Structures are given as C-alpha cells and as structure tokens.
Coordinates of C-alpha atoms in Angstrom, one line a residue:
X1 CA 4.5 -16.7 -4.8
X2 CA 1.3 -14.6 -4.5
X3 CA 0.6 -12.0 -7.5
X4 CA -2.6 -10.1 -7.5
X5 CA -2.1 -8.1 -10.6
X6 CA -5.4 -5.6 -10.2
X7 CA -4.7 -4.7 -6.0
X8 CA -0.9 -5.3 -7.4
X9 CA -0.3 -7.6 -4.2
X10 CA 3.2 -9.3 -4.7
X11 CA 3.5 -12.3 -2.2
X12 CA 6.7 -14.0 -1.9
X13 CA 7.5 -16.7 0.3
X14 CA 10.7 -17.8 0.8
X15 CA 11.1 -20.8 3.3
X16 CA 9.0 -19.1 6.1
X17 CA 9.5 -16.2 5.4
X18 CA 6.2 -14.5 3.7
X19 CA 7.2 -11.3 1.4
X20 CA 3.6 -9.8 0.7
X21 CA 3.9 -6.5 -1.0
X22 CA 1.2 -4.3 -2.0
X23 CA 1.8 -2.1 -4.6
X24 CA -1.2 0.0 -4.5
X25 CA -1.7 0.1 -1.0
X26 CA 1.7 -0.6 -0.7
X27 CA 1.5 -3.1 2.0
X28 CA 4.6 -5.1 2.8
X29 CA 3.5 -8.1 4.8
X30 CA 7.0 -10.1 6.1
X31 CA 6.1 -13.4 7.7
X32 CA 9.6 -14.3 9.3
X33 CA 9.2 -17.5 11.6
X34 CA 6.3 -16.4 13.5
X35 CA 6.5 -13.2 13.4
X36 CA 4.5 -11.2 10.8
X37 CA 5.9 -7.8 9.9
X38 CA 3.2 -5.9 8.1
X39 CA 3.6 -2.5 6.3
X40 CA 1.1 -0.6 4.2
X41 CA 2.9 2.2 3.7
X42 CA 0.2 4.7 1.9
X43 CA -1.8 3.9 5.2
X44 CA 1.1 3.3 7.0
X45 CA 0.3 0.1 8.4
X46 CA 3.2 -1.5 10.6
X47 CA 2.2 -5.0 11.9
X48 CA 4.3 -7.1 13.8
X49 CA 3.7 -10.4 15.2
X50 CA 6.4 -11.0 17.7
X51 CA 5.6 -14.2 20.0
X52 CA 1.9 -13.4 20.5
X53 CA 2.5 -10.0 21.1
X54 CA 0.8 -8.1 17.9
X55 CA 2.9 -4.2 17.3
X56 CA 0.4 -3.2 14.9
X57 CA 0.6 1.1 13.5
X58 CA -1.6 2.5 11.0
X59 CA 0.5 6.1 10.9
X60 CA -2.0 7.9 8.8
X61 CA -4.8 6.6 10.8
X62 CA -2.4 6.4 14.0
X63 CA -3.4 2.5 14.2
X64 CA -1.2 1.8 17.3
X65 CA -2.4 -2.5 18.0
X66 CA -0.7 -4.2 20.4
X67 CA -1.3 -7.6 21.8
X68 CA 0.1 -8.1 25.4
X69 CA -1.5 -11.3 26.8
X70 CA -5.0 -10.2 26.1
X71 CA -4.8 -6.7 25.4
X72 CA -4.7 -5.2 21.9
X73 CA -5.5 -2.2 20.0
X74 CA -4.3 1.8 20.1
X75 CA -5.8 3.9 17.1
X76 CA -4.1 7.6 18.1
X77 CA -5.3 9.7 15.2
X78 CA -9.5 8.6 15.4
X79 CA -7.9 7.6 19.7
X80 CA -9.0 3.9 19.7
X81 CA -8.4 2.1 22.8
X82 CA -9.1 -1.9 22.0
X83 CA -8.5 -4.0 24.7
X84 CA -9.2 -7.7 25.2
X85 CA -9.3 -8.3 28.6
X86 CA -10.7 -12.5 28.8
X87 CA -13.1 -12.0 26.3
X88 CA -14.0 -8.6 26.9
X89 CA -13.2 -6.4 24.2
X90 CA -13.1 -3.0 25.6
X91 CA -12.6 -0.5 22.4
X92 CA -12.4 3.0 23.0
X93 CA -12.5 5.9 20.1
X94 CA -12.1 9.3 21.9
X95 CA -11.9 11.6 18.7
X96 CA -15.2 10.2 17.2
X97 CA -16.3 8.7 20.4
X98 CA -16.4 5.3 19.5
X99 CA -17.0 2.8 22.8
X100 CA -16.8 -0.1 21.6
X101 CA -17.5 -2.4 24.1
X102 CA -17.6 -6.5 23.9
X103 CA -19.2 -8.1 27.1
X104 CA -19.6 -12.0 26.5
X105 CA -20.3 -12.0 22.7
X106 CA -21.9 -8.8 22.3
X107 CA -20.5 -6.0 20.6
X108 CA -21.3 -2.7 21.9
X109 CA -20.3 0.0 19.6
X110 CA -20.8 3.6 19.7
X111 CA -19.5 6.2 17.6
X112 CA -20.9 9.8 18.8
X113 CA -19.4 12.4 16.3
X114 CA -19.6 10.4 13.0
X115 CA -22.0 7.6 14.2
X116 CA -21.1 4.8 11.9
X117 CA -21.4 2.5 13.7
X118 CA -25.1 0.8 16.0
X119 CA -25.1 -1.9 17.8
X120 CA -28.7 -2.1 19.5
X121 CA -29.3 -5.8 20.9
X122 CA -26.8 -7.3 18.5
X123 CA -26.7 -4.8 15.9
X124 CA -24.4 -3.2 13.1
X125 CA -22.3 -0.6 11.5
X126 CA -22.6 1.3 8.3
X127 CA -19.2 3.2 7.0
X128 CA -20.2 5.2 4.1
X129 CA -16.8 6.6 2.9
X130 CA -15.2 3.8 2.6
X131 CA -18.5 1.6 2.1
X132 CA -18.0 -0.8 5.1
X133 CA -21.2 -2.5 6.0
X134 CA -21.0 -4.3 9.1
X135 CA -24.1 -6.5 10.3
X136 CA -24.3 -8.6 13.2
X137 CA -26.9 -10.1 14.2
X138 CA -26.4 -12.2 17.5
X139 CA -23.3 -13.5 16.5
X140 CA -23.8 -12.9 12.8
X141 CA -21.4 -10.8 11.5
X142 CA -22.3 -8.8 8.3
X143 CA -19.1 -7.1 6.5
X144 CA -19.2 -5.7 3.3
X145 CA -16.9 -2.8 2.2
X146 CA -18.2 -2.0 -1.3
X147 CA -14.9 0.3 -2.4
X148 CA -12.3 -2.7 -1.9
X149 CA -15.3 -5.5 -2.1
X150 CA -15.0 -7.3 1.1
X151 CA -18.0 -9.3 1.6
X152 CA -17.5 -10.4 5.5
X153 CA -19.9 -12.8 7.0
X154 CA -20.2 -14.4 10.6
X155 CA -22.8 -16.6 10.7
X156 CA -22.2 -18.3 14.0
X157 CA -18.1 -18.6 13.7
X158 CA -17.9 -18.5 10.2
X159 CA -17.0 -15.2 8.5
X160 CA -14.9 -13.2 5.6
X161 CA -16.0 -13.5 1.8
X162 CA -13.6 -10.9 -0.7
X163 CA -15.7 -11.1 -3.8
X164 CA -13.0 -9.4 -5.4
X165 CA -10.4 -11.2 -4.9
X166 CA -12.3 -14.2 -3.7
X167 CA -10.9 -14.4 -0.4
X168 CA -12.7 -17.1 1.7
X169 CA -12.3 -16.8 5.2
X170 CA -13.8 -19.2 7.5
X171 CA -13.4 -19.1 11.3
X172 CA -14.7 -22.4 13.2
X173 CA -14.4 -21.9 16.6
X174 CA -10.2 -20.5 16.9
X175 CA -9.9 -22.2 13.5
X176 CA -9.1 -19.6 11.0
X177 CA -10.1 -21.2 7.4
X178 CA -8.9 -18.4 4.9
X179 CA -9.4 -19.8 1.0
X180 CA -8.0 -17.5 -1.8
X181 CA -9.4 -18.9 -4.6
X182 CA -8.0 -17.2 -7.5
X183 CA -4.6 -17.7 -6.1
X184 CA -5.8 -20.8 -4.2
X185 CA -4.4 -19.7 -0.7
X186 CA -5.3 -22.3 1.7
X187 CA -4.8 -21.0 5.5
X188 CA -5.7 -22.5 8.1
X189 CA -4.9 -21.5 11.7
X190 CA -6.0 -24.3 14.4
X191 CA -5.4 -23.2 18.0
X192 CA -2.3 -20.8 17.6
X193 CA -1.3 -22.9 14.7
X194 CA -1.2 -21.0 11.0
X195 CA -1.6 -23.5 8.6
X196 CA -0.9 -21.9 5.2
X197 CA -1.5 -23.8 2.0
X198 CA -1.1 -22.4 -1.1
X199 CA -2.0 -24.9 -3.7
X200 CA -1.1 -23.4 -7.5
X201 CA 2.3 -21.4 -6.5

C-alpha cells in the first residue's frame, strides 16, 4: 500500500494485483499477474502489459506503444513511430519531425519543428515546457524534468533519480533496480523477472 500524499499517488496491492492510482495525474496503474494495466486519465495514459506485448495510449498526446516481439511505440497526436527492431530503435515523430533513430547504442534524435531534442556524436535533449533535460553522453544518460523533478541518470547502465519523490532507479545490464525511498519501494527486474519489494507497507 503506496500513498504519495503531494503527487496524490494511491498504490494498492492486493495479492499481485498492483492498484496504483494517481489522483492528480490520475494514473491508474493495475498490475494483474503480469500484466500491467496503466491509466492516467488527465493524459490519458492506457498501459497494458499483456505477455510481453506492451498496449500502451497516451489519448491527449495520442501515445499509441505497443510491444510486438521487438517493436514498440505509436505517438498519433506529435505521430511517433518507435520501433525496436534487435536493438535498433527506430523512432519516428512526423508532426514535429522527430527521427529518432538508435543504431547499436547511439541515439539519434531529431526533432525539426520544435527541435528539442540534439543528439550530435552522443548528445542530448532539452524540453523546455515541461523542463525535461535529457543528456547523454556515450551511454550517459542525463534526464532531468524540473516541473515533476525527475533527475534521470545513465552513467553506463545505471539511470533514474526522482528527487521529489526519491525514486531510485538503477538499471545494471536488463536489471531494473528501482528504490523508492520514501515509500521504500524495492523493484527489481532481473531478466524478464519484476522483483518488487516494498519494505515499510
């Protein structure tokens, strides 16, 4: 039982089953089994984990993400076309030309009408509505989104610090390490394994 009383999140998990509402954002996050149903319904954020096969739609922002073997990611409103094809990320915005492009580990991302986001070498991207400050360098990922605080770093595999809500996110190879400390959520996924400790509730 998760309660973030400032982002309102209400967290419930009941057996396997994860209740994670929002109230703000109004995200409802259902973990059922494996498979994570995920609604923000201000942003309209539908996320479904069925099998390994992601459904995840943003309606305001017309997130359409789908994982099918390797290939993931629709945005219809800003027309984002992600797809992971090996590890080739292949990530296509058609309204704001965004080609975002991953060949081996580099990111290539280009955003023509509102440019937020340069990768030159092994670059980064600048968001200045909503204050997302992305930085990689080689495989150093720099995230910060001032608004909501997320404070992401990849340094190598590691990555994710929410200063706000002290989320700690750690990825080591495929292992996801994600540390809430306030709340003291303890996830960690290893392979296609989520291991989820949460230590106080």
């Amino acid at each position: 039982l998760d309660h973030w009383e400032d982002d309102l999140l209400r967290d419930h998990r009941e057996g396997d089953n994860l209740r994670d509402h929002w109230e703000d954002d109004h995200l409802r996050d259902h973990r059922e089994d494996d498979h994570l149903l995920d609604h923000r319904e201000d942003d309209h954020l539908l996320d479904h984990w069925e099998d390994d096969h992601l459904r995840d739609h943003r309606e305001d922002d017309h997130l359409l993400d789908h994982w099918e073997g390797d290939l993931l990611d629709h945005r219809e409103g800003d027309h984002l076309r992600d797809h992971r094809e090996g590890d080739h990320l292949h990530d296509h915005w058609e309204d704001e030309n965004l080609r975002d492009h991953r060949e081996g580990d580099h990111l290539l991302d280009h955003r023509e009408d509102d440019l937020l986001d340069h990768r030159e070498g092994d670059l980064l991207d600048h968001r200045e509505g909503d204050h997302l400050r992305d930085h990689r360098d080689g495989d150093h990922l720099r995230d910060h989104r001032e608004g909501d605080h997320l404070l992401d770093h990849r340094e190598d595999d590691l990555l994710d610090h929410r200063e706000g809500d002290l989320l700690r996110d750690h990825r080591e190879d495929d292992h996801l390490r994600d540390h809430w400390e306030d709340d003291h959520l303890r996830d960690h996924r290893e392979d296609d394994h989520l291991r989820d400790h949460r230590e106080d509730d």
